[in-house]
Amino acid sequence: MKVKKIPGYPRQSISECGKLFWTASGEELEVFVGRNGYKQAYIYRGKKKLRHPKMIYKLMALTYLPPRPSKHHVIRHLDGDCN
């Protein structure tokens, strides 16, 4: 399983299958399904825990995909399934 640090969030890492880990210890972080049906997690920026959860698919795109060509490009599931 390939795991990479999330750009901008050095304390957390994410796998290709969407599992979140603490970078230092390798311990898995808690992920939950939000009201919108997407997997989400509370993560840290530096020492501060963010107030709003981040969506896992966005963190995966940030980590594994090249930057968006423009702000009009979106990330989506090709099959329409949010899991």
GROMACS .gro file of N, CA and C in nm:
model
  249
    1MET      N    1   0.085  -0.118   0.000
    1MET     CA    2   0.000   0.000   0.000
    1MET      C    3   0.090   0.124   0.000
    2LYS      N    4   0.069   0.210  -0.097
    2LYS     CA    5   0.148   0.332  -0.111
    2LYS      C    6   0.088   0.443  -0.025
    3VAL      N    7   0.171   0.507   0.059
    3VAL     CA    8   0.126   0.615   0.147
    3VAL      C    9   0.216   0.736   0.123
    4LYS      N   10   0.153   0.854   0.106
    4LYS     CA   11   0.227   0.978   0.084
    4LYS      C   12   0.179   1.086   0.181
    5LYS      N   13   0.270   1.178   0.214
    5LYS     CA   14   0.231   1.295   0.295
    5LYS      C   15   0.137   1.383   0.215
    6ILE      N   16   0.041   1.443   0.282
    6ILE     CA   17  -0.054   1.533   0.217
    6ILE      C   18   0.009   1.672   0.210
    7PRO      N   19   0.022   1.729   0.089
    7PRO     CA   20   0.081   1.863   0.077
    7PRO      C   21   0.002   1.967   0.158
    8GLY      N   22   0.073   2.043   0.240
    8GLY     CA   23   0.008   2.144   0.324
    8GLY      C   24  -0.036   2.091   0.460
    9TYR      N   25  -0.034   1.960   0.477
    9TYR     CA   26  -0.074   1.896   0.603
    9TYR      C   27   0.032   1.792   0.640
   10PRO      N   28   0.151   1.834   0.683
   10PRO     CA   29   0.263   1.741   0.701
   10PRO      C   30   0.246   1.638   0.812
   11ARG      N   31   0.150   1.660   0.902
   11ARG     CA   32   0.132   1.564   1.011
   11ARG      C   33   0.051   1.442   0.969
   12GLN      N   34  -0.015   1.449   0.853
   12GLN     CA   35  -0.098   1.339   0.807
   12GLN      C   36  -0.050   1.286   0.673
   13SER      N   37  -0.073   1.156   0.652
   13SER     CA   38  -0.043   1.091   0.525
   13SER      C   39  -0.169   1.019   0.480
   14ILE      N   40  -0.177   0.992   0.348
   14ILE     CA   41  -0.294   0.925   0.294
   14ILE      C   42  -0.250   0.816   0.197
   15SER      N   43  -0.323   0.705   0.200
   15SER     CA   44  -0.292   0.595   0.109
   15SER      C   45  -0.371   0.612  -0.020
   16GLU      N   46  -0.336   0.533  -0.121
   16GLU     CA   47  -0.406   0.537  -0.249
   16GLU      C   48  -0.552   0.493  -0.238
   17CYS      N   49  -0.583   0.417  -0.132
   17CYS     CA   50  -0.720   0.371  -0.114
   17CYS      C   51  -0.799   0.460  -0.018
   18GLY      N   52  -0.741   0.571   0.029
   18GLY     CA   53  -0.814   0.669   0.108
   18GLY      C   54  -0.805   0.653   0.258
   19LYS      N   55  -0.709   0.578   0.308
   19LYS     CA   56  -0.690   0.566   0.452
   19LYS      C   57  -0.595   0.675   0.498
   20LEU      N   58  -0.632   0.742   0.609
   20LEU     CA   59  -0.550   0.850   0.666
   20LEU      C   60  -0.464   0.797   0.780
   21PHE      N   61  -0.341   0.848   0.790
   21PHE     CA   62  -0.249   0.805   0.895
   21PHE      C   63  -0.175   0.926   0.952
   22TRP      N   64  -0.135   0.914   1.080
   22TRP     CA   65  -0.040   1.010   1.136
   22TRP      C   66   0.093   0.978   1.072
   23THR      N   67   0.164   1.079   1.025
   23THR     CA   68   0.291   1.057   0.956
   23THR      C   69   0.396   1.002   1.052
   24ALA      N   70   0.402   1.054   1.172
   24ALA     CA   71   0.507   1.014   1.266
   24ALA      C   72   0.490   0.871   1.317
   25SER      N   73   0.369   0.835   1.360
   25SER     CA   74   0.348   0.705   1.423
   25SER      C   75   0.292   0.599   1.329
   26GLY      N   76   0.230   0.641   1.221
   26GLY     CA   77   0.168   0.545   1.130
   26GLY      C   78   0.031   0.499   1.176
   27GLU      N   79  -0.018   0.557   1.285
   27GLU     CA   80  -0.149   0.520   1.339
   27GLU      C   81  -0.259   0.573   1.246
   28GLU      N   82  -0.362   0.491   1.225
   28GLU     CA   83  -0.471   0.529   1.135
   28GLU      C   84  -0.563   0.630   1.203
   29LEU      N   85  -0.604   0.732   1.126
   29LEU     CA   86  -0.696   0.835   1.176
   29LEU      C   87  -0.840   0.794   1.151
   30GLU      N   88  -0.930   0.847   1.233
   30GLU     CA   89  -1.071   0.817   1.220
   30GLU      C   90  -1.131   0.890   1.100
   31VAL      N   91  -1.204   0.816   1.019
   31VAL     CA   92  -1.274   0.870   0.902
   31VAL      C   93  -1.422   0.841   0.922
   32PHE      N   94  -1.507   0.936   0.885
   32PHE     CA   95  -1.651   0.915   0.900
   32PHE      C   96  -1.722   0.956   0.772
   33VAL      N   97  -1.845   0.913   0.758
   33VAL     CA   98  -1.926   0.951   0.642
   33VAL      C   99  -2.016   1.067   0.683
   34GLY      N  100  -2.002   1.178   0.612
   34GLY     CA  101  -2.079   1.298   0.643
   34GLY      C  102  -2.222   1.291   0.591
   35ARG      N  103  -2.299   1.394   0.619
   35ARG     CA  104  -2.438   1.399   0.574
   35ARG      C  105  -2.451   1.395   0.422
   36ASN      N  106  -2.349   1.440   0.353
   36ASN     CA  107  -2.352   1.440   0.207
   36ASN      C  108  -2.315   1.306   0.147
   37GLY      N  109  -2.280   1.208   0.229
   37GLY     CA  110  -2.247   1.074   0.182
   37GLY      C  111  -2.101   1.051   0.151
   38TYR      N  112  -2.016   1.153   0.167
   38TYR     CA  113  -1.874   1.142   0.137
   38TYR      C  114  -1.794   1.116   0.264
   39LYS      N  115  -1.685   1.041   0.250
   39LYS     CA  116  -1.596   1.016   0.363
   39LYS      C  117  -1.521   1.144   0.396
   40GLN      N  118  -1.509   1.174   0.527
   40GLN     CA  119  -1.445   1.296   0.574
   40GLN      C  120  -1.362   1.266   0.698
   41ALA      N  121  -1.275   1.360   0.733
   41ALA     CA  122  -1.194   1.346   0.855
   41ALA      C  123  -1.151   1.484   0.902
   42TYR      N  124  -1.136   1.496   1.033
   42TYR     CA  125  -1.078   1.617   1.092
   42TYR      C  126  -0.927   1.599   1.089
   43ILE      N  127  -0.856   1.694   1.032
   43ILE     CA  128  -0.711   1.685   1.026
   43ILE      C  129  -0.649   1.812   1.083
   44TYR      N  130  -0.517   1.809   1.095
   44TYR     CA  131  -0.443   1.919   1.155
   44TYR      C  132  -0.360   1.992   1.052
   45ARG      N  133  -0.353   2.122   1.066
   45ARG     CA  134  -0.259   2.204   0.991
   45ARG      C  135  -0.163   2.260   1.095
   46GLY      N  136  -0.042   2.210   1.095
   46GLY     CA  137   0.051   2.244   1.202
   46GLY      C  138   0.005   2.178   1.330
   47LYS      N  139  -0.007   2.256   1.437
   47LYS     CA  140  -0.054   2.201   1.565
   47LYS      C  141  -0.202   2.226   1.588
   48LYS      N  142  -0.266   2.293   1.494
   48LYS     CA  143  -0.405   2.333   1.511
   48LYS      C  144  -0.499   2.239   1.436
   49LYS      N  145  -0.598   2.187   1.507
   49LYS     CA  146  -0.699   2.102   1.444
   49LYS      C  147  -0.796   2.192   1.367
   50LEU      N  148  -0.823   2.157   1.243
   50LEU     CA  149  -0.914   2.237   1.161
   50LEU      C  150  -1.057   2.224   1.211
   51ARG      N  151  -1.134   2.331   1.201
   51ARG     CA  152  -1.271   2.333   1.252
   51ARG      C  153  -1.366   2.248   1.167
   52HIS      N  154  -1.340   2.245   1.037
   52HIS     CA  155  -1.430   2.174   0.946
   52HIS      C  156  -1.357   2.052   0.890
   53PRO      N  157  -1.427   1.941   0.877
   53PRO     CA  158  -1.362   1.822   0.823
   53PRO      C  159  -1.327   1.839   0.675
   54LYS      N  160  -1.224   1.771   0.634
   54LYS     CA  161  -1.182   1.769   0.493
   54LYS      C  162  -1.233   1.641   0.428
   55MET      N  163  -1.276   1.653   0.304
   55MET     CA  164  -1.325   1.536   0.232
   55MET      C  165  -1.206   1.454   0.182
   56ILE      N  166  -1.216   1.323   0.200
   56ILE     CA  167  -1.107   1.233   0.167
   56ILE      C  168  -1.073   1.239   0.018
   57TYR      N  169  -1.175   1.245  -0.068
   57TYR     CA  170  -1.147   1.246  -0.212
   57TYR      C  171  -1.068   1.370  -0.253
   58LYS      N  172  -1.091   1.481  -0.185
   58LYS     CA  173  -1.015   1.603  -0.216
   58LYS      C  174  -0.870   1.591  -0.168
   59LEU      N  175  -0.851   1.530  -0.052
   59LEU     CA  176  -0.715   1.508  -0.001
   59LEU      C  177  -0.638   1.412  -0.091
   60MET      N  178  -0.707   1.309  -0.142
   60MET     CA  179  -0.643   1.215  -0.234
   60MET      C  180  -0.603   1.285  -0.364
   61ALA      N  181  -0.691   1.369  -0.416
   61ALA     CA  182  -0.661   1.442  -0.539
   61ALA      C  183  -0.543   1.537  -0.518
   62LEU      N  184  -0.542   1.605  -0.404
   62LEU     CA  185  -0.433   1.697  -0.371
   62LEU      C  186  -0.299   1.623  -0.365
   63THR      N  187  -0.303   1.501  -0.313
   63THR     CA  188  -0.181   1.423  -0.292
   63THR      C  189  -0.134   1.350  -0.417
   64TYR      N  190  -0.225   1.289  -0.491
   64TYR     CA  191  -0.187   1.199  -0.600
   64TYR      C  192  -0.207   1.253  -0.741
   65LEU      N  193  -0.283   1.358  -0.760
   65LEU     CA  194  -0.308   1.410  -0.894
   65LEU      C  195  -0.231   1.540  -0.918
   66PRO      N  196  -0.205   1.575  -1.044
   66PRO     CA  197  -0.141   1.704  -1.072
   66PRO      C  198  -0.238   1.818  -1.041
   67PRO      N  199  -0.190   1.940  -1.029
   67PRO     CA  200  -0.279   2.053  -0.998
   67PRO      C  201  -0.386   2.070  -1.107
   68ARG      N  202  -0.500   2.125  -1.065
   68ARG     CA  203  -0.608   2.151  -1.161
   68ARG      C  204  -0.563   2.257  -1.261
   69PRO      N  205  -0.595   2.239  -1.390
   69PRO     CA  206  -0.556   2.338  -1.490
   69PRO      C  207  -0.622   2.475  -1.467
   70SER      N  208  -0.745   2.475  -1.414
   70SER     CA  209  -0.813   2.600  -1.382
   70SER      C  210  -0.911   2.575  -1.269
   71LYS      N  211  -0.965   2.682  -1.213
   71LYS     CA  212  -1.061   2.666  -1.103
   71LYS      C  213  -1.194   2.607  -1.150
   72HIS      N  214  -1.215   2.602  -1.280
   72HIS     CA  215  -1.339   2.547  -1.335
   72HIS      C  216  -1.336   2.395  -1.346
   73HIS      N  217  -1.218   2.334  -1.336
   73HIS     CA  218  -1.207   2.189  -1.339
   73HIS      C  219  -1.247   2.134  -1.203
   74VAL      N  220  -1.321   2.024  -1.202
   74VAL     CA  221  -1.370   1.965  -1.078
   74VAL      C  222  -1.320   1.822  -1.063
   75ILE      N  223  -1.325   1.774  -0.940
   75ILE     CA  224  -1.291   1.636  -0.909
   75ILE      C  225  -1.423   1.563  -0.889
   76ARG      N  226  -1.438   1.448  -0.954
   76ARG     CA  227  -1.562   1.374  -0.937
   76ARG      C  228  -1.537   1.225  -0.959
   77HIS      N  229  -1.631   1.146  -0.910
   77HIS     CA  230  -1.628   1.002  -0.932
   77HIS      C  231  -1.691   0.974  -1.066
   78LEU      N  232  -1.624   0.902  -1.153
   78LEU     CA  233  -1.676   0.874  -1.286
   78LEU      C  234  -1.806   0.793  -1.282
   79ASP      N  235  -1.818   0.706  -1.182
   79ASP     CA  236  -1.940   0.624  -1.174
   79ASP      C  237  -2.050   0.690  -1.092
   80GLY      N  238  -2.026   0.810  -1.038
   80GLY     CA  239  -2.126   0.881  -0.961
   80GLY      C  240  -2.141   0.832  -0.818
   81ASP      N  241  -2.067   0.729  -0.779
   81ASP     CA  242  -2.073   0.674  -0.644
   81ASP      C  243  -1.983   0.757  -0.553
   82CYS      N  244  -2.035   0.801  -0.440
   82CYS     CA  245  -1.956   0.888  -0.353
   82CYS      C  246  -1.866   0.811  -0.255
   83ASN      N  247  -1.863   0.680  -0.262
   83ASN     CA  248  -1.776   0.601  -0.172
   83ASN      C  249  -1.651   0.555  -0.241
   0.00000   0.00000   0.00000
